[in-house]
mmCIF file with all atom_site columns, C-alpha atoms in Angstrom:
data_model
loop_
_atom_site.group_PDB
_atom_site.id
_atom_site.type_symbol
_atom_site.label_atom_id
_atom_site.label_alt_id
_atom_site.label_comp_id
_atom_site.label_asym_id
_atom_site.label_entity_id
_atom_site.label_seq_id
_atom_site.pdbx_PDB_ins_code
_atom_site.Cartn_x
_atom_site.Cartn_y
_atom_site.Cartn_z
_atom_site.occupancy
_atom_site.B_iso_or_equiv
_atom_site.pdbx_formal_charge
_atom_site.auth_seq_id
_atom_site.auth_comp_id
_atom_site.auth_asym_id
_atom_site.auth_atom_id
_atom_site.pdbx_PDB_model_num
ATOM 1  C CA . MET A 1 1  ? 0.000   0.000  0.000   1.00 81.00 ? 7   MET A CA 1
ATOM 2  C CA . ALA A 1 2  ? 1.385   3.358  -1.036  1.00 86.00 ? 8   ALA A CA 1
ATOM 3  C CA . VAL A 1 3  ? 1.339   6.370  1.236   1.00 86.00 ? 9   VAL A CA 1
ATOM 4  C CA . VAL A 1 4  ? 0.325   9.640  -0.381  1.00 85.00 ? 10  VAL A CA 1
ATOM 5  C CA . ALA A 1 5  ? 0.921   12.914 1.422   1.00 87.00 ? 11  ALA A CA 1
ATOM 6  C CA . VAL A 1 6  ? -1.855  15.466 1.108   1.00 90.00 ? 12  VAL A CA 1
ATOM 7  C CA . TRP A 1 7  ? -2.459  18.834 2.686   1.00 90.00 ? 13  TRP A CA 1
ATOM 8  C CA . LYS A 1 8  ? -5.917  19.809 3.844   1.00 88.00 ? 14  LYS A CA 1
ATOM 9  C CA . CYS A 1 9  ? -7.077  23.399 4.059   1.00 87.00 ? 15  CYS A CA 1
ATOM 10 C CA . ASP A 1 10 ? -8.846  23.694 7.408   1.00 82.00 ? 16  ASP A CA 1
ATOM 11 C CA . ARG A 1 11 ? -10.954 26.641 6.222   1.00 85.00 ? 17  ARG A CA 1
ATOM 12 C CA . ASP A 1 12 ? -12.900 24.693 3.597   1.00 87.00 ? 18  ASP A CA 1
ATOM 13 C CA . GLY A 1 13 ? -11.596 21.126 3.708   1.00 86.00 ? 19  GLY A CA 1
ATOM 14 C CA . LYS A 1 14 ? -10.091 21.058 0.210   1.00 91.00 ? 20  LYS A CA 1
ATOM 15 C CA . MET A 1 15 ? -7.156  18.713 -0.279  1.00 92.00 ? 21  MET A CA 1
ATOM 16 C CA . PHE A 1 16 ? -3.919  19.521 -2.109  1.00 92.00 ? 22  PHE A CA 1
ATOM 17 C CA . GLU A 1 17 ? -1.008  17.483 -3.362  1.00 91.00 ? 23  GLU A CA 1
ATOM 18 C CA . ASN A 1 18 ? 1.599   19.955 -2.124  1.00 91.00 ? 24  ASN A CA 1
ATOM 19 C CA . LYS A 1 19 ? 2.001   22.360 0.747   1.00 91.00 ? 25  LYS A CA 1
ATOM 20 C CA . LYS A 1 20 ? 2.596   25.427 -1.445  1.00 93.00 ? 26  LYS A CA 1
ATOM 21 C CA . ASP A 1 21 ? -0.770  25.114 -3.207  1.00 92.00 ? 27  ASP A CA 1
ATOM 22 C CA . ALA A 1 22 ? -2.545  24.484 0.097   1.00 91.00 ? 28  ALA A CA 1
ATOM 23 C CA . GLU A 1 23 ? -0.995  27.573 1.683   1.00 91.00 ? 29  GLU A CA 1
ATOM 24 C CA . GLU A 1 24 ? -1.818  29.712 -1.366  1.00 92.00 ? 30  GLU A CA 1
ATOM 25 C CA . HIS A 1 25 ? -5.441  28.553 -1.226  1.00 93.00 ? 31  HIS A CA 1
ATOM 26 C CA . ASP A 1 26 ? -5.595  29.253 2.509   1.00 93.00 ? 32  ASP A CA 1
ATOM 27 C CA . LYS A 1 27 ? -4.227  32.780 1.989   1.00 93.00 ? 33  LYS A CA 1
ATOM 28 C CA . MET A 1 28 ? -6.842  33.389 -0.720  1.00 94.00 ? 34  MET A CA 1
ATOM 29 C CA . LEU A 1 29 ? -9.595  32.278 1.670   1.00 94.00 ? 35  LEU A CA 1
ATOM 30 C CA . GLU A 1 30 ? -8.205  34.525 4.412   1.00 94.00 ? 36  GLU A CA 1
ATOM 31 C CA . LEU A 1 31 ? -8.247  37.474 2.002   1.00 95.00 ? 37  LEU A CA 1
ATOM 32 C CA . ALA A 1 32 ? -11.833 36.620 1.042   1.00 95.00 ? 38  ALA A CA 1
ATOM 33 C CA . ALA A 1 33 ? -12.855 36.548 4.714   1.00 95.00 ? 39  ALA A CA 1
ATOM 34 C CA . ASN A 1 34 ? -11.236 39.928 5.345   1.00 96.00 ? 40  ASN A CA 1
ATOM 35 C CA . ILE A 1 35 ? -12.882 41.475 2.261   1.00 96.00 ? 41  ILE A CA 1
ATOM 36 C CA . THR A 1 36 ? -16.219 40.069 3.434   1.00 96.00 ? 42  THR A CA 1
ATOM 37 C CA . SER A 1 37 ? -15.705 41.621 6.860   1.00 95.00 ? 43  SER A CA 1
ATOM 38 C CA . LEU A 1 38 ? -14.792 44.969 5.267   1.00 96.00 ? 44  LEU A CA 1
ATOM 39 C CA . LEU A 1 39 ? -17.930 44.929 3.121   1.00 95.00 ? 45  LEU A CA 1
ATOM 40 C CA . GLU A 1 40 ? -20.203 44.005 6.022   1.00 94.00 ? 46  GLU A CA 1
ATOM 41 C CA . THR A 1 41 ? -18.674 46.750 8.175   1.00 94.00 ? 47  THR A CA 1
ATOM 42 C CA . HIS A 1 42 ? -19.028 49.535 5.629   1.00 95.00 ? 48  HIS A CA 1
ATOM 43 C CA . ILE A 1 43 ? -22.146 48.662 3.624   1.00 94.00 ? 49  ILE A CA 1
ATOM 44 C CA . ASP A 1 44 ? -25.363 48.597 5.629   1.00 93.00 ? 50  ASP A CA 1
ATOM 45 C CA . GLY A 1 45 ? -27.989 46.082 4.604   1.00 93.00 ? 51  GLY A CA 1
ATOM 46 C CA . LEU A 1 46 ? -25.657 43.887 2.563   1.00 91.00 ? 52  LEU A CA 1
ATOM 47 C CA . ASP A 1 47 ? -26.778 40.278 2.737   1.00 92.00 ? 53  ASP A CA 1
ATOM 48 C CA . GLU A 1 48 ? -24.222 37.951 4.373   1.00 92.00 ? 54  GLU A CA 1
ATOM 49 C CA . ASP A 1 49 ? -24.297 35.484 1.472   1.00 94.00 ? 55  ASP A CA 1
ATOM 50 C CA . ALA A 1 50 ? -23.795 38.297 -1.044  1.00 94.00 ? 56  ALA A CA 1
ATOM 51 C CA . SER A 1 51 ? -20.891 39.796 0.899   1.00 95.00 ? 57  SER A CA 1
ATOM 52 C CA . GLU A 1 52 ? -19.230 36.363 1.135   1.00 94.00 ? 58  GLU A CA 1
ATOM 53 C CA . ALA A 1 53 ? -19.682 35.802 -2.604  1.00 95.00 ? 59  ALA A CA 1
ATOM 54 C CA . ILE A 1 54 ? -18.216 39.230 -3.380  1.00 95.00 ? 60  ILE A CA 1
ATOM 55 C CA . GLY A 1 55 ? -15.299 38.660 -1.002  1.00 95.00 ? 61  GLY A CA 1
ATOM 56 C CA . LEU A 1 56 ? -14.514 35.288 -2.556  1.00 95.00 ? 62  LEU A CA 1
ATOM 57 C CA . LEU A 1 57 ? -14.771 36.668 -6.100  1.00 94.00 ? 63  LEU A CA 1
ATOM 58 C CA . LEU A 1 58 ? -12.418 39.558 -5.355  1.00 95.00 ? 64  LEU A CA 1
ATOM 59 C CA . ALA A 1 59 ? -9.936  37.274 -3.587  1.00 95.00 ? 65  ALA A CA 1
ATOM 60 C CA . GLU A 1 60 ? -9.981  34.777 -6.457  1.00 94.00 ? 66  GLU A CA 1
ATOM 61 C CA . ARG A 1 61 ? -9.439  37.584 -8.976  1.00 95.00 ? 67  ARG A CA 1
ATOM 62 C CA . ARG A 1 62 ? -6.907  39.483 -6.839  1.00 94.00 ? 68  ARG A CA 1
ATOM 63 C CA . GLU A 1 63 ? -4.240  39.571 -9.545  1.00 94.00 ? 69  GLU A CA 1
ATOM 64 C CA . ALA A 1 64 ? -6.630  41.059 -12.121 1.00 94.00 ? 70  ALA A CA 1
ATOM 65 C CA . LEU A 1 65 ? -7.909  43.486 -9.489  1.00 93.00 ? 71  LEU A CA 1
ATOM 66 C CA . ALA A 1 66 ? -4.346  44.631 -8.762  1.00 94.00 ? 72  ALA A CA 1
ATOM 67 C CA . LYS A 1 67 ? -3.715  45.199 -12.491 1.00 94.00 ? 73  LYS A CA 1
ATOM 68 C CA . ALA A 1 68 ? -6.965  47.150 -12.737 1.00 94.00 ? 74  ALA A CA 1
ATOM 69 C CA . CYS A 1 69 ? -5.933  49.373 -9.843  1.00 94.00 ? 75  CYS A CA 1
ATOM 70 C CA . LYS A 1 70 ? -2.625  50.029 -11.599 1.00 95.00 ? 76  LYS A CA 1
ATOM 71 C CA . GLY A 1 71 ? -4.312  51.467 -14.693 1.00 94.00 ? 77  GLY A CA 1
ATOM 72 C CA . LYS A 1 72 ? -5.679  48.535 -16.676 1.00 93.00 ? 78  LYS A CA 1
ATOM 73 C CA . PRO A 1 73 ? -9.364  48.363 -15.648 1.00 93.00 ? 79  PRO A CA 1
ATOM 74 C CA . SER A 1 74 ? -10.327 46.355 -18.721 1.00 93.00 ? 80  SER A CA 1
ATOM 75 C CA . VAL A 1 75 ? -8.678  43.217 -17.293 1.00 92.00 ? 81  VAL A CA 1
ATOM 76 C CA . LEU A 1 76 ? -11.603 42.881 -14.888 1.00 89.00 ? 82  LEU A CA 1
ATOM 77 C CA . LEU A 1 77 ? -13.918 42.283 -17.843 1.00 90.00 ? 83  LEU A CA 1
ATOM 78 C CA . GLU A 1 78 ? -11.829 39.384 -19.163 1.00 90.00 ? 84  GLU A CA 1
ATOM 79 C CA . GLU A 1 79 ? -12.810 35.849 -18.247 1.00 87.00 ? 85  GLU A CA 1
ATOM 80 C CA . PRO A 1 80 ? -10.290 34.244 -15.887 1.00 84.00 ? 86  PRO A CA 1
ATOM 81 C CA . SER A 1 81 ? -8.113  31.575 -17.452 1.00 76.00 ? 87  SER A CA 1
ATOM 82 C CA . VAL A 1 82 ? -8.560  27.962 -16.422 1.00 63.00 ? 88  VAL A CA 1
ATOM 83 C CA . ASP A 1 83 ? -5.094  27.992 -14.823 1.00 56.00 ? 89  ASP A CA 1
ATOM 84 C CA . SER A 1 84 ? -6.038  30.763 -12.375 1.00 47.00 ? 90  SER A CA 1
ATOM 85 C CA . ASP A 1 85 ? -9.032  28.769 -11.127 1.00 46.00 ? 91  ASP A CA 1
ATOM 86 C CA . ASN A 1 86 ? -6.813  26.548 -8.902  1.00 51.00 ? 92  ASN A CA 1
ATOM 87 C CA . THR A 1 87 ? -9.371  23.737 -8.934  1.00 49.00 ? 93  THR A CA 1
ATOM 88 C CA . ASP A 1 88 ? -6.886  21.594 -10.847 1.00 53.00 ? 94  ASP A CA 1
ATOM 89 C CA . ASN A 1 89 ? -4.730  21.566 -7.698  1.00 54.00 ? 95  ASN A CA 1
ATOM 90 C CA . VAL A 1 90 ? -7.526  20.070 -5.603  1.00 55.00 ? 96  VAL A CA 1
ATOM 91 C CA . THR A 1 91 ? -7.334  16.327 -5.181  1.00 54.00 ? 97  THR A CA 1
ATOM 92 C CA . PRO A 1 92 ? -10.444 14.457 -4.058  1.00 56.00 ? 98  PRO A CA 1
ATOM 93 C CA . LEU A 1 93 ? -9.890  11.823 -1.391  1.00 56.00 ? 99  LEU A CA 1
ATOM 94 C CA . THR A 1 94 ? -10.745 8.408  -2.706  1.00 58.00 ? 100 THR A CA 1
ATOM 95 C CA . ALA A 1 95 ? -9.909  4.945  -1.469  1.00 52.00 ? 101 ALA A CA 1
ATOM 96 C CA . GLN A 1 96 ? -7.428  3.172  -3.680  1.00 52.00 ? 102 GLN A CA 1
ATOM 97 C CA . ALA A 1 97 ? -6.848  -0.544 -3.629  1.00 46.00 ? 103 ALA A CA 1
#
């Protein structure tokens, strides 16, 4: 029986094949949580689910958002590439014989 090392993100339970990807995902989720908190603090009447969705979207698109803030606002209108999705780094846990 082979032993496979995996890293689990304790914020959402996703599994990763390497520590670097797991830490990057965890940092993205922390940023999303902080953006959500900022929105809820400064925008009265914002639904909790909506603020969480906005926070997660902005955290996932942080690189495009940074480029937009530096003078290229059109990058926010581009669809994110498949590589920036990070779902390809997630490994489902399955029993292997």
